[in-house]
mmCIF file of N, CA and C in Angstrom:
data_model
loop_
_atom_site.group_PDB
_atom_site.id
_atom_site.type_symbol
_atom_site.label_atom_id
_atom_site.label_comp_id
_atom_site.label_asym_id
_atom_site.label_seq_id
_atom_site.Cartn_x
_atom_site.Cartn_y
_atom_site.Cartn_z
ATOM 1 N N PHE L 1 101.310 20.144 28.452
ATOM 2 C CA PHE L 1 101.196 20.078 27.023
ATOM 3 C C PHE L 1 102.287 19.180 26.475
ATOM 4 N N THR L 2 102.132 18.773 25.259
ATOM 5 C CA THR L 2 103.110 17.930 24.580
ATOM 6 C C THR L 2 103.677 18.696 23.400
ATOM 7 N N LEU L 3 104.966 18.648 23.245
ATOM 8 C CA LEU L 3 105.649 19.351 22.164
ATOM 9 C C LEU L 3 106.182 18.325 21.171
ATOM 10 N N CYS L 4 106.008 18.617 19.909
ATOM 11 C CA CYS L 4 106.539 17.772 18.843
ATOM 12 C C CYS L 4 107.397 18.654 17.943
ATOM 13 N N HIS L 5 108.577 18.192 17.601
ATOM 14 C CA HIS L 5 109.510 18.968 16.797
ATOM 15 C C HIS L 5 109.991 18.121 15.629
ATOM 16 N N VAL L 6 110.089 18.727 14.465
ATOM 17 C CA VAL L 6 110.712 18.059 13.327
ATOM 18 C C VAL L 6 111.873 18.924 12.842
ATOM 19 N N ALA L 7 112.961 18.289 12.478
ATOM 20 C CA ALA L 7 114.133 19.013 12.002
ATOM 21 C C ALA L 7 114.003 19.396 10.535
ATOM 22 N N ASP L 8 113.233 18.628 9.798
ATOM 23 C CA ASP L 8 113.063 18.869 8.368
ATOM 24 C C ASP L 8 111.610 19.240 8.096
ATOM 25 N N PRO L 9 111.343 20.457 7.608
ATOM 26 C CA PRO L 9 109.956 20.865 7.414
ATOM 27 C C PRO L 9 109.194 19.995 6.415
ATOM 28 N N ARG L 10 109.911 19.250 5.573
ATOM 29 C CA ARG L 10 109.226 18.356 4.636
ATOM 30 C C ARG L 10 108.511 17.219 5.363
ATOM 31 N N GLU L 11 108.870 16.964 6.614
ATOM 32 C CA GLU L 11 108.226 15.923 7.420
ATOM 33 C C GLU L 11 107.053 16.466 8.238
ATOM 34 N N ALA L 12 106.909 17.759 8.302
ATOM 35 C CA ALA L 12 105.963 18.381 9.232
ATOM 36 C C ALA L 12 104.507 18.024 8.965
ATOM 37 N N VAL L 13 104.079 17.993 7.712
ATOM 38 C CA VAL L 13 102.669 17.708 7.416
ATOM 39 C C VAL L 13 102.320 16.291 7.832
ATOM 40 N N GLU L 14 103.181 15.345 7.520
ATOM 41 C CA GLU L 14 102.917 13.953 7.893
ATOM 42 C C GLU L 14 102.883 13.780 9.408
ATOM 43 N N VAL L 15 103.868 14.347 10.092
ATOM 44 C CA VAL L 15 103.922 14.235 11.553
ATOM 45 C C VAL L 15 102.716 14.924 12.184
ATOM 46 N N ALA L 16 102.359 16.098 11.699
ATOM 47 C CA ALA L 16 101.210 16.827 12.254
ATOM 48 C C ALA L 16 99.913 16.063 12.008
ATOM 49 N N GLY L 17 99.806 15.390 10.882
ATOM 50 C CA GLY L 17 98.610 14.593 10.609
ATOM 51 C C GLY L 17 98.438 13.461 11.596
ATOM 52 N N GLU L 18 99.544 12.910 12.074
ATOM 53 C CA GLU L 18 99.506 11.833 13.071
ATOM 54 C C GLU L 18 99.380 12.393 14.488
ATOM 55 N N PHE L 19 100.037 13.511 14.751
ATOM 56 C CA PHE L 19 100.119 14.098 16.089
ATOM 57 C C PHE L 19 98.881 14.923 16.449
ATOM 58 N N GLU L 20 98.217 15.486 15.456
ATOM 59 C CA GLU L 20 97.038 16.339 15.632
ATOM 60 C C GLU L 20 97.298 17.495 16.603
ATOM 61 N N PRO L 21 98.151 18.446 16.217
ATOM 62 C CA PRO L 21 98.504 19.545 17.124
ATOM 63 C C PRO L 21 97.368 20.553 17.305
ATOM 64 N N ASP L 22 97.404 21.244 18.438
ATOM 65 C CA ASP L 22 96.473 22.336 18.697
ATOM 66 C C ASP L 22 96.920 23.607 17.990
ATOM 67 N N VAL L 23 98.219 23.741 17.762
ATOM 68 C CA VAL L 23 98.795 24.888 17.069
ATOM 69 C C VAL L 23 100.137 24.460 16.472
ATOM 70 N N ALA L 24 100.531 25.101 15.377
ATOM 71 C CA ALA L 24 101.841 24.858 14.779
ATOM 72 C C ALA L 24 102.590 26.182 14.713
ATOM 73 N N ILE L 25 103.878 26.129 14.998
ATOM 74 C CA ILE L 25 104.724 27.324 14.941
ATOM 75 C C ILE L 25 105.779 27.075 13.880
ATOM 76 N N PHE L 26 105.818 27.962 12.887
ATOM 77 C CA PHE L 26 106.773 27.843 11.783
ATOM 78 C C PHE L 26 107.732 29.012 11.803
ATOM 79 N N ASP L 27 108.964 28.729 11.456
ATOM 80 C CA ASP L 27 109.913 29.798 11.164
ATOM 81 C C ASP L 27 109.729 30.145 9.693
ATOM 82 N N TYR L 28 109.971 31.366 9.328
ATOM 83 C CA TYR L 28 109.880 31.721 7.918
ATOM 84 C C TYR L 28 111.037 31.098 7.152
ATOM 85 N N ARG L 29 112.220 31.182 7.703
ATOM 86 C CA ARG L 29 113.419 30.718 7.003
ATOM 87 C C ARG L 29 113.818 29.343 7.532
ATOM 88 N N MET L 30 113.589 28.326 6.704
ATOM 89 C CA MET L 30 113.955 26.946 7.034
ATOM 90 C C MET L 30 114.596 26.324 5.798
ATOM 91 N N PRO L 31 115.344 25.236 5.992
ATOM 92 C CA PRO L 31 115.892 24.558 4.820
ATOM 93 C C PRO L 31 114.785 23.819 4.063
ATOM 94 N N HIS L 32 114.914 23.719 2.787
ATOM 95 C CA HIS L 32 114.026 22.947 1.904
ATOM 96 C C HIS L 32 112.688 23.626 1.616
ATOM 97 N N LEU L 33 112.006 24.148 2.615
ATOM 98 C CA LEU L 33 110.734 24.862 2.453
ATOM 99 C C LEU L 33 110.782 26.105 3.318
ATOM 100 N N ASN L 34 110.179 27.205 2.863
ATOM 101 C CA ASN L 34 110.033 28.321 3.789
ATOM 102 C C ASN L 34 108.688 28.183 4.496
ATOM 103 N N GLY L 35 108.429 29.032 5.446
ATOM 104 C CA GLY L 35 107.204 28.921 6.229
ATOM 105 C C GLY L 35 105.933 29.049 5.412
ATOM 106 N N VAL L 36 105.933 29.900 4.391
ATOM 107 C CA VAL L 36 104.750 30.074 3.545
ATOM 108 C C VAL L 36 104.496 28.798 2.741
ATOM 109 N N GLU L 37 105.546 28.190 2.217
ATOM 110 C CA GLU L 37 105.389 26.930 1.484
ATOM 111 C C GLU L 37 104.866 25.824 2.396
ATOM 112 N N LEU L 38 105.347 25.803 3.632
ATOM 113 C CA LEU L 38 104.858 24.802 4.587
ATOM 114 C C LEU L 38 103.391 25.060 4.934
ATOM 115 N N LEU L 39 103.017 26.318 5.097
ATOM 116 C CA LEU L 39 101.616 26.653 5.343
ATOM 117 C C LEU L 39 100.735 26.172 4.186
ATOM 118 N N GLU L 40 101.181 26.387 2.960
ATOM 119 C CA GLU L 40 100.415 25.920 1.800
ATOM 120 C C GLU L 40 100.244 24.401 1.829
ATOM 121 N N ALA L 41 101.285 23.677 2.233
ATOM 122 C CA ALA L 41 101.190 22.215 2.349
ATOM 123 C C ALA L 41 100.220 21.824 3.455
ATOM 124 N N PHE L 42 100.231 22.549 4.584
ATOM 125 C CA PHE L 42 99.288 22.277 5.678
ATOM 126 C C PHE L 42 97.854 22.487 5.199
ATOM 127 N N ARG L 43 97.619 23.562 4.477
ATOM 128 C CA ARG L 43 96.262 23.887 4.032
ATOM 129 C C ARG L 43 95.766 22.940 2.934
ATOM 130 N N ALA L 44 96.681 22.299 2.233
ATOM 131 C CA ALA L 44 96.301 21.356 1.179
ATOM 132 C C ALA L 44 96.010 19.956 1.710
ATOM 133 N N ASN L 45 96.321 19.721 2.978
ATOM 134 C CA ASN L 45 96.132 18.395 3.572
ATOM 135 C C ASN L 45 94.889 18.410 4.465
ATOM 136 N N PRO L 46 93.924 17.516 4.229
ATOM 137 C CA PRO L 46 92.694 17.508 5.035
ATOM 138 C C PRO L 46 92.928 17.307 6.536
ATOM 139 N N ARG L 47 94.028 16.653 6.908
ATOM 140 C CA ARG L 47 94.289 16.394 8.332
ATOM 141 C C ARG L 47 94.902 17.587 9.050
ATOM 142 N N THR L 48 95.434 18.561 8.289
ATOM 143 C CA THR L 48 96.083 19.713 8.927
ATOM 144 C C THR L 48 95.476 21.048 8.489
ATOM 145 N N VAL L 49 94.440 20.999 7.682
ATOM 146 C CA VAL L 49 93.867 22.227 7.108
ATOM 147 C C VAL L 49 93.363 23.200 8.176
ATOM 148 N N THR L 50 92.888 22.702 9.305
ATOM 149 C CA THR L 50 92.313 23.582 10.334
ATOM 150 C C THR L 50 93.276 23.908 11.474
ATOM 151 N N VAL L 51 94.511 23.420 11.408
ATOM 152 C CA VAL L 51 95.469 23.685 12.487
ATOM 153 C C VAL L 51 95.875 25.157 12.444
ATOM 154 N N PRO L 52 95.691 25.890 13.540
ATOM 155 C CA PRO L 52 96.152 27.284 13.573
ATOM 156 C C PRO L 52 97.673 27.336 13.464
ATOM 157 N N VAL L 53 98.179 28.302 12.729
ATOM 158 C CA VAL L 53 99.617 28.422 12.503
ATOM 159 C C VAL L 53 100.092 29.796 12.943
ATOM 160 N N MET L 54 101.220 29.812 13.656
ATOM 161 C CA MET L 54 101.866 31.052 14.064
ATOM 162 C C MET L 54 103.251 31.079 13.410
ATOM 163 N N PHE L 55 103.608 32.216 12.850
ATOM 164 C CA PHE L 55 104.921 32.380 12.248
ATOM 165 C C PHE L 55 105.841 33.135 13.187
ATOM 166 N N MET L 56 107.122 32.787 13.141
ATOM 167 C CA MET L 56 108.151 33.563 13.817
ATOM 168 C C MET L 56 109.322 33.669 12.858
ATOM 169 N N THR L 57 110.047 34.722 12.960
ATOM 170 C CA THR L 57 111.235 34.887 12.125
ATOM 171 C C THR L 57 112.119 35.987 12.683
ATOM 172 N N ALA L 58 113.378 35.860 12.396
ATOM 173 C CA ALA L 58 114.326 36.922 12.724
ATOM 174 C C ALA L 58 114.565 37.804 11.509
ATOM 175 N N SER L 59 113.951 37.459 10.395
ATOM 176 C CA SER L 59 114.146 38.208 9.158
ATOM 177 C C SER L 59 113.430 39.552 9.224
ATOM 178 N N LEU L 60 114.125 40.576 8.833
ATOM 179 C CA LEU L 60 113.540 41.916 8.768
ATOM 180 C C LEU L 60 113.399 42.382 7.326
ATOM 181 N N MET L 61 113.592 41.475 6.400
ATOM 182 C CA MET L 61 113.492 41.837 4.992
ATOM 183 C C MET L 61 112.039 42.177 4.669
ATOM 184 N N PRO L 62 111.780 43.356 4.113
ATOM 185 C CA PRO L 62 110.400 43.765 3.813
ATOM 186 C C PRO L 62 109.639 42.748 2.973
ATOM 187 N N ARG L 63 110.312 42.098 2.036
ATOM 188 C CA ARG L 63 109.650 41.090 1.200
ATOM 189 C C ARG L 63 109.107 39.934 2.050
ATOM 190 N N HIS L 64 109.869 39.503 3.053
ATOM 191 C CA HIS L 64 109.432 38.422 3.920
ATOM 192 C C HIS L 64 108.248 38.852 4.782
ATOM 193 N N VAL L 65 108.311 40.058 5.296
ATOM 194 C CA VAL L 65 107.211 40.572 6.130
ATOM 195 C C VAL L 65 105.927 40.661 5.301
ATOM 196 N N ARG L 66 106.007 41.169 4.085
ATOM 197 C CA ARG L 66 104.817 41.256 3.212
ATOM 198 C C ARG L 66 104.254 39.884 2.911
ATOM 199 N N GLU L 67 105.131 38.913 2.682
ATOM 200 C CA GLU L 67 104.692 37.564 2.343
ATOM 201 C C GLU L 67 103.943 36.913 3.497
ATOM 202 N N LEU L 68 104.257 37.286 4.715
ATOM 203 C CA LEU L 68 103.608 36.691 5.880
ATOM 204 C C LEU L 68 102.275 37.340 6.229
ATOM 205 N N LYS L 69 101.963 38.467 5.618
ATOM 206 C CA LYS L 69 100.705 39.148 5.930
ATOM 207 C C LYS L 69 99.536 38.468 5.260
#
């Protein structure tokens, strides 16, 4: 398999549109965008709308867990 990583989540939609991933893994807590905001950007882009997304986080805050459901 091939792995693609971006350090800034604001670049993720553009890179994923070019890379065409089979799956995307987001952290909930990232600089500039959180995982839910990045998911919304993925779903708003025709090139990434169907990419399956998996979330991971070390956050145990109930608000974060509810937001990911």
